[in-house]
Amino acid sequence: PKNNLSRAKKGRNLQESCRYVSKAAPKTQVEFDYDGPSMKTSVPGTRSQVTHKQHVYSQNVGAINFFCNYDESRGNYLVDVDGNRMLDIYTQISSIPIGYNHPALLKLMSNPNNLSTLVNRPALGILPPENFPNKLTESLLSVAPSGMGRVQTMACGSCSNENAYKAMFIWYRNKERDVPGCPELSILSFMGAFHGRTMGCLATTHSKAIHKLDVPSFDWPIAPFPKLQYPLEEFSRENAQEEARCLEEVEDLIVKWRQKGKPVAGIVIEPIQAEGGDNHASPDFFRSLRNIACKHGCAFHVDEVQTGGGNTGKFWAHEHWGMDDPADIVSFSKKLLTGGYYHKDELQADKPYRIFNTWMGDPSKNLLLAEVLNVIRKENLLEEVTRSGKALINGLYELQAQYPGILSRARGQGTFCAIDICDDATRSSILLKARDKGVLLGGCGDRSIRFRPALVFKDYHVHIFLNIFNEVLAQHK
């Protein structure tokens, strides 16, 4: 595309010290995409700032970056109210599956046969529509993880995990066949984890201190998550020792909490710790952890709220572990458009109303998800993710070699990638300067930048990003 070629030409004219120039990839046009970023103002612009001042009287607006024009946003590009068009590699905190305003989804929403699903939001736990079982089969059950034929829908990631914890507690108590009551049970989680902001979830969230400030928490065990050294191939022995240390600590904690009278009913873990800094572990680590859970009679809960939906190159990140029996519960949200959790038969609550709320999800989101899954299959988007992911991580490796004082620890799976910045202040500056040049990114952990594009992110989008990122890094060199 014209913008892409001009961007590459601009890259060739960068100062001598900026050695990295990304080539323009051949383009397979995304029919509803723009050609590239287009910036009219700095971000936030005047209209965003005015709207921000209006909004301050009704809500806490401290986290708002800018206001958006979603009508004009397309594909991989988010447009703000000042007309700035940005290549979005953060995608609403990793929750946009196939880009903004995908034609297939717009067509679906314009179908008059779907009006009832859009207009009426039923209390699914007591009065579901007649077609709800079929719609679940078409959408969520068609991508069920290995060994799981049941799914419980919810509205968001936090309530998905919160109710999954309840399901594990109920399952654990039913095994004991003890007297009714409120037992002293626990969930084992990991340092650096993020599982949500509701009370039970927050007890297992350990990514940033501000999340937990002033809020009471349960006395539940917290295990260390492996801190891998990069590049992985140069530290295989050290990383194996680190993972073994963490696994040993997991077993010690399970024994310790049982002795305290607060036995571990379940273990919860993310395949990649996202909010906590894009922290990875090997498939062997997760397989061993699964075995520990089985050995000690704990349910094993894999939180795929951010990693599920295809951005690691497989629909579920835990598929990279190569296990037939990877988990007892798998929670989801974000790219699945609705929340909920899959579970084995034995994790089904024993009585109605024990796992319950008013809406229990939203049928309109299942309708959208079924079409999203059609697009993923039709366009082979998981293969695209693998291809784009290789271009992205290789580009990050090159930039890391060029700017060793700024960048380190490039890592990722598919397009679910991250890189560390030398310090938090530099990271903040890079994020803002990239935004003003037309690339929207997000941070995670203490000093990482995370990349969370939609599944329609192609090679040529990668190269647009890499050239702009190089320009920003050159200013910090």
XYZ file of C-alpha atoms in Angstrom:
477
model
C 0.000 0.000 0.000
C 1.031 3.594 -0.596
C 1.332 4.449 3.098
C 3.335 1.335 3.803
C 5.779 2.042 0.956
C 6.179 5.663 1.973
C 6.818 4.532 5.536
C 9.530 2.166 4.322
C 11.048 4.954 2.212
C 11.050 7.223 5.238
C 12.809 4.455 7.177
C 15.589 4.358 4.562
C 16.166 8.048 5.122
C 16.623 7.730 8.890
C 19.847 8.988 10.391
C 22.925 6.759 10.011
C 22.761 5.462 13.581
C 19.312 3.926 12.987
C 20.412 0.762 11.239
C 17.121 -1.120 11.532
C 14.790 -0.648 8.590
C 11.877 -3.030 8.113
C 11.026 -3.910 4.556
C 7.502 -3.416 3.271
C 5.856 -6.828 3.128
C 3.673 -7.848 0.191
C 0.137 -6.980 1.088
C -2.840 -9.302 1.092
C -5.508 -6.658 1.521
C -7.756 -6.770 4.554
C -10.864 -5.476 2.831
C -12.044 -3.316 5.713
C -8.631 -1.979 6.761
C -6.960 1.403 6.285
C -3.603 1.772 4.520
C -1.758 3.059 7.560
C -1.741 5.464 10.491
C -2.808 9.073 9.964
C -2.154 11.572 12.739
C -3.682 15.053 12.859
C -2.921 16.034 16.460
C -1.000 14.781 19.430
C -2.998 12.344 21.565
C -5.192 13.215 23.379
C -6.297 15.978 21.033
C -8.524 18.955 21.760
C -11.858 17.144 21.442
C -10.669 14.321 23.691
C -9.514 16.817 26.299
C -12.824 18.705 26.226
C -14.826 15.483 26.547
C -12.546 14.379 29.369
C -13.349 17.545 31.312
C -17.087 16.938 30.827
C -16.791 13.337 31.985
C -14.802 14.124 35.128
C -17.995 15.138 36.945
C -19.629 11.729 36.574
C -16.809 9.205 37.007
C -13.206 8.697 38.020
C -11.523 9.316 34.675
C -7.889 8.979 35.702
C -7.334 5.858 33.588
C -8.888 7.224 30.369
C -6.328 7.675 27.577
C -8.554 9.379 24.998
C -12.048 9.160 23.529
C -12.712 7.081 20.432
C -14.725 7.225 17.242
C -15.693 3.597 16.833
C -17.862 4.303 13.780
C -14.739 5.259 11.815
C -12.440 2.582 13.251
C -11.643 -0.255 10.839
C -9.719 -3.491 10.993
C -6.445 -2.958 12.811
C -6.967 0.792 13.167
C -8.575 2.707 16.009
C -9.734 6.270 15.271
C -10.070 8.837 18.042
C -12.527 11.750 18.265
C -9.885 14.131 16.859
C -9.576 12.062 13.680
C -6.260 10.422 14.558
C -5.961 6.943 13.071
C -3.695 4.582 15.014
C -2.460 1.075 14.311
C -3.892 -0.669 17.356
C -1.573 -3.318 18.794
C -3.286 -3.279 22.194
C -6.886 -3.893 20.964
C -8.936 -2.957 24.010
C -6.643 -4.905 26.357
C -6.438 -7.887 24.000
C -10.205 -8.251 23.559
C -10.808 -7.528 19.840
C -10.691 -10.828 17.916
C -11.014 -9.907 14.207
C -10.598 -6.129 14.141
C -12.949 -3.180 14.334
C -16.212 -3.207 12.350
C -15.585 -6.486 10.555
C -18.006 -6.733 7.605
C -19.146 -10.224 8.626
C -20.175 -8.943 12.059
C -21.877 -5.832 10.663
C -23.827 -8.056 8.269
C -24.829 -10.320 11.147
C -26.081 -7.370 13.192
C -28.093 -6.003 10.291
C -30.016 -9.265 9.865
C -33.592 -8.633 11.120
C -33.790 -12.253 12.317
C -31.240 -11.359 14.999
C -33.095 -8.355 16.397
C -34.731 -10.302 19.182
C -31.349 -11.574 20.400
C -30.014 -8.014 20.443
C -33.034 -6.362 22.041
C -33.838 -8.913 24.754
C -31.315 -9.943 27.356
C -32.747 -12.895 29.258
C -31.872 -14.268 32.681
C -30.208 -17.308 31.135
C -30.098 -19.350 34.329
C -33.894 -19.552 34.552
C -35.449 -18.391 31.242
C -33.119 -19.045 28.282
C -34.336 -18.741 24.679
C -35.197 -21.902 22.758
C -32.142 -21.647 20.487
C -29.643 -21.184 23.324
C -28.374 -24.811 23.379
C -27.824 -24.727 19.608
C -26.057 -21.370 19.795
C -23.742 -22.683 22.519
C -22.928 -25.668 20.307
C -22.173 -23.386 17.336
C -20.010 -21.033 19.362
C -18.370 -21.943 22.663
C -18.712 -25.725 22.537
C -17.215 -25.863 19.037
C -13.874 -24.708 20.501
C -14.053 -26.517 23.851
C -10.648 -27.488 25.311
C -9.597 -31.129 25.317
C -11.606 -33.300 27.707
C -14.315 -30.729 28.384
C -17.872 -30.894 27.130
C -19.472 -28.463 29.549
C -19.406 -24.682 29.603
C -20.805 -22.151 32.049
C -21.357 -18.712 30.532
C -20.670 -15.516 32.455
C -20.371 -11.817 31.667
C -16.678 -11.007 32.210
C -13.309 -12.442 33.124
C -13.506 -11.668 36.839
C -16.915 -13.263 37.348
C -15.769 -16.227 35.256
C -12.851 -16.858 37.602
C -14.863 -16.048 40.716
C -17.452 -18.686 39.882
C -14.808 -21.153 38.740
C -13.287 -20.870 42.219
C -16.693 -21.583 43.734
C -17.054 -24.633 41.489
C -13.685 -25.946 42.686
C -14.636 -25.433 46.332
C -17.981 -27.199 45.858
C -16.260 -30.096 44.056
C -13.648 -30.407 46.802
C -16.218 -30.451 49.600
C -18.398 -32.986 47.778
C -15.422 -35.350 47.704
C -15.119 -35.075 51.487
C -18.859 -35.541 52.136
C -18.454 -33.504 55.295
C -20.978 -31.445 57.272
C -22.347 -28.306 55.545
C -20.901 -24.898 56.364
C -18.250 -22.388 55.303
C -15.020 -24.387 55.184
C -11.451 -23.159 55.544
C -10.285 -23.933 52.014
C -7.782 -22.129 49.791
C -6.725 -21.541 46.187
C -3.016 -21.598 45.319
C -1.910 -18.846 42.936
C 1.401 -17.424 41.721
C 3.384 -14.243 42.183
C 2.861 -11.993 39.186
C -0.600 -13.449 38.476
C -3.647 -11.452 37.472
C -7.038 -13.154 37.727
C -9.406 -10.231 38.268
C -10.472 -7.542 40.723
C -13.431 -9.072 42.555
C -12.793 -10.297 46.096
C -11.901 -13.938 45.465
C -10.017 -13.120 42.269
C -8.134 -10.313 43.972
C -6.873 -12.762 46.587
C -5.136 -14.584 43.704
C -3.968 -11.440 41.872
C -0.371 -10.384 42.580
C 0.714 -8.212 39.666
C 0.593 -4.658 41.087
C 0.279 -3.462 44.680
C -2.329 -0.826 43.763
C -4.809 -3.562 42.840
C -4.871 -4.861 46.419
C -4.417 -1.642 48.388
C -7.005 -1.198 51.194
C -8.865 -4.401 50.260
C -8.939 -7.366 52.699
C -7.668 -10.651 51.321
C -7.846 -14.370 52.099
C -4.981 -16.257 53.680
C -4.210 -18.331 50.606
C -0.843 -19.689 49.432
C 1.195 -17.805 46.815
C 3.879 -19.726 44.934
C 6.778 -18.236 42.967
C 6.383 -18.188 39.186
C 9.564 -19.025 37.247
C 11.748 -16.057 36.287
C 13.298 -17.230 33.062
C 16.527 -15.856 31.650
C 16.763 -14.911 27.977
C 17.736 -15.953 25.381
C 16.221 -19.271 26.417
C 18.670 -21.414 24.459
C 21.605 -19.932 26.393
C 20.079 -20.545 29.829
C 18.379 -23.925 29.488
C 20.067 -25.404 32.577
C 19.449 -22.344 34.763
C 15.818 -22.081 33.660
C 15.197 -25.780 34.313
C 16.587 -25.325 37.828
C 14.388 -22.279 38.370
C 11.263 -24.146 37.287
C 12.168 -27.098 39.521
C 12.578 -24.697 42.459
C 9.125 -23.209 41.879
C 7.489 -26.638 41.549
C 9.099 -27.769 44.790
C 7.745 -24.663 46.498
C 4.247 -25.428 45.152
C 4.292 -28.855 46.803
C 5.656 -27.415 50.035
C 2.866 -24.826 50.145
C 0.157 -27.431 49.508
C 1.461 -29.491 52.438
C 1.869 -26.424 54.655
C -1.669 -25.149 54.039
C -3.120 -28.587 54.661
C -1.315 -28.623 58.011
C -2.739 -25.146 58.731
C -6.247 -26.524 58.268
C -6.789 -24.619 55.010
C -6.253 -27.284 52.335
C -5.707 -26.238 48.730
C -8.870 -27.036 46.759
C -7.486 -25.729 43.490
C -4.467 -24.297 41.690
C -5.027 -21.374 39.296
C -2.487 -20.268 36.711
C -2.213 -18.356 33.418
C -0.401 -20.047 30.495
C 1.407 -16.709 30.117
C 1.222 -14.206 32.958
C -0.058 -11.211 31.012
C -0.746 -8.209 33.245
C 2.119 -9.339 35.487
C 4.714 -8.825 32.756
C 4.255 -11.478 30.021
C 6.023 -14.125 32.081
C 6.482 -17.484 30.371
C 7.281 -20.994 31.561
C 8.068 -24.165 29.634
C 5.500 -26.823 28.690
C 7.356 -29.169 31.060
C 6.645 -26.792 33.940
C 2.918 -26.808 33.277
C 2.799 -30.561 32.752
C 4.571 -31.087 36.084
C 2.229 -28.636 37.784
C -0.758 -30.531 36.413
C 0.676 -33.744 37.875
C 1.180 -32.089 41.273
C -2.466 -30.993 41.287
C -3.594 -34.562 40.562
C -1.240 -36.008 43.179
C -2.616 -33.774 45.940
C -6.284 -33.878 44.906
C -6.453 -30.227 43.813
C -8.491 -29.005 40.885
C -6.347 -27.450 38.131
C -7.712 -24.172 36.758
C -6.121 -22.645 33.664
C -7.035 -18.961 33.288
C -7.159 -18.238 29.540
C -8.999 -14.912 29.830
C -6.217 -13.085 27.989
C -4.431 -15.928 26.203
C -7.508 -17.666 24.760
C -8.931 -16.963 21.330
C -5.989 -17.569 19.017
C -3.321 -14.914 19.531
C -0.649 -17.459 20.561
C -1.085 -19.321 17.264
C -3.353 -21.956 18.806
C -6.894 -21.277 19.935
C -5.950 -22.046 23.543
C -2.460 -21.281 24.806
C -2.475 -24.477 26.882
C -2.547 -26.475 23.624
C 1.172 -25.671 23.334
C 1.736 -27.968 26.343
C 0.777 -31.044 24.280
C -1.499 -32.632 26.906
C -4.631 -34.742 26.479
C -5.816 -33.782 29.971
C -4.541 -30.216 30.473
C -6.997 -28.913 33.082
C -10.167 -29.397 35.096
C -11.406 -25.853 34.463
C -10.501 -23.347 31.727
C -11.836 -19.808 32.092
C -12.182 -17.348 29.220
C -13.381 -13.888 28.216
C -11.914 -11.033 26.097
C -11.472 -12.423 22.541
C -14.322 -14.875 23.191
C -16.577 -11.773 23.534
C -18.402 -13.315 26.470
C -17.108 -14.758 29.729
C -17.345 -18.150 31.313
C -15.486 -21.351 32.004
C -15.292 -24.847 30.588
C -15.157 -27.699 33.053
C -15.165 -31.439 33.449
C -18.387 -33.202 34.381
C -17.378 -33.649 38.016
C -16.975 -29.867 38.414
C -20.666 -29.351 37.687
C -22.330 -27.757 40.745
C -24.466 -30.307 42.572
C -27.539 -28.056 42.981
C -29.163 -25.214 41.011
C -28.535 -21.585 41.994
C -25.107 -22.356 43.464
C -23.395 -20.945 40.360
C -25.811 -18.218 39.408
C -26.439 -14.554 38.680
C -29.091 -12.607 36.796
C -27.765 -12.695 33.243
C -25.218 -15.542 33.203
C -23.701 -14.168 30.018
C -25.334 -12.632 26.949
C -26.820 -14.563 23.979
C -25.971 -11.717 21.577
C -22.274 -12.273 22.297
C -22.603 -15.991 21.512
C -24.203 -14.978 18.221
C -21.228 -12.729 17.429
C -18.722 -15.342 18.560
C -20.164 -17.988 16.233
C -19.507 -15.635 13.302
C -16.034 -14.725 14.609
C -15.183 -18.437 14.662
C -16.462 -18.786 11.080
C -14.121 -15.985 9.998
C -11.167 -17.527 11.868
C -11.700 -20.858 10.116
C -12.507 -19.438 6.697
C -9.502 -17.106 6.626
C -7.078 -19.481 8.414
C -6.330 -16.762 10.918
C -4.419 -18.979 13.326
C -1.916 -19.633 10.535
C -1.768 -15.888 9.908
C -1.069 -15.308 13.596
C 1.836 -17.766 13.497
C 3.258 -16.080 10.402
C 2.810 -12.532 11.716
C 4.127 -13.584 15.111
C 7.402 -14.792 13.576
C 7.813 -11.473 11.755
C 7.065 -9.561 14.948
C 9.417 -11.475 17.260
C 12.228 -11.480 14.689
C 11.830 -7.729 14.280
C 11.950 -7.283 18.048
C 15.119 -9.413 18.187
C 16.757 -7.146 15.593
C 15.758 -3.971 17.387
C 16.886 -5.442 20.697
C 20.329 -6.080 19.194
C 20.432 -2.524 17.851
C 19.275 -0.848 21.065
C 20.751 -3.035 23.858
C 20.683 -0.120 26.295
C 16.914 0.220 25.910
C 15.461 -3.176 24.950
C 15.875 -6.671 26.378
C 14.140 -10.029 26.868
C 12.060 -10.088 23.673
C 9.687 -13.022 24.040
C 6.390 -14.336 22.767
C 4.169 -17.002 21.292
C 2.330 -16.141 18.089
C 1.618 -12.420 18.211
C 1.297 -12.579 22.009
C 4.667 -10.877 22.458
C 6.462 -8.527 24.827
C 9.774 -6.786 25.311
C 11.359 -5.161 28.350
C 12.363 -1.492 28.478
C 15.316 -0.312 30.555
C 13.094 1.468 33.104
C 9.500 2.527 33.704
C 10.061 6.195 32.816
C 11.561 5.293 29.438
C 8.719 2.865 28.809
C 6.129 5.581 29.492
C 7.913 7.956 27.137
C 8.136 5.326 24.388
C 4.436 4.459 24.695
C 3.395 8.118 24.403
C 5.733 8.903 21.497
C 4.631 5.792 19.619
C 1.011 6.832 20.123
C 1.674 10.294 18.708
C 3.261 8.616 15.668
C 0.214 6.407 15.156
C 0.879 3.148 17.045
C -1.151 2.191 20.108
C 0.663 -0.108 22.550
C 0.196 -1.193 26.163
C 2.442 -1.864 29.109
C 2.535 -4.741 31.580
C 4.596 -5.676 34.592
C 7.212 -3.263 35.916
C 8.758 -2.244 32.590
C 7.459 -4.366 29.723
C 5.585 -3.418 26.575
C 3.045 -6.018 25.476
C 1.800 -6.593 21.943
C -1.831 -7.713 21.594
C -2.986 -7.262 17.999
C -6.179 -8.663 16.516
C -6.052 -11.940 14.597
C -6.223 -9.984 11.305
C -2.804 -8.431 12.005
C -0.672 -9.253 8.952
C 3.019 -9.150 8.029
C 2.707 -5.691 6.528
C 1.182 -4.349 9.731
C 4.192 -5.756 11.561
C 6.540 -3.797 9.285
C 4.566 -0.579 9.650
C 4.899 -0.972 13.399
C 8.600 -1.887 13.373
C 9.554 1.182 11.347
C 7.629 3.532 13.628
C 8.985 1.802 16.731
C 12.506 2.217 15.347
C 11.931 5.957 14.880
C 10.791 6.248 18.492
C 13.718 4.236 19.845
C 16.199 6.337 17.850
C 15.024 9.385 19.815
C 15.920 7.631 23.088
C 19.287 6.276 22.013
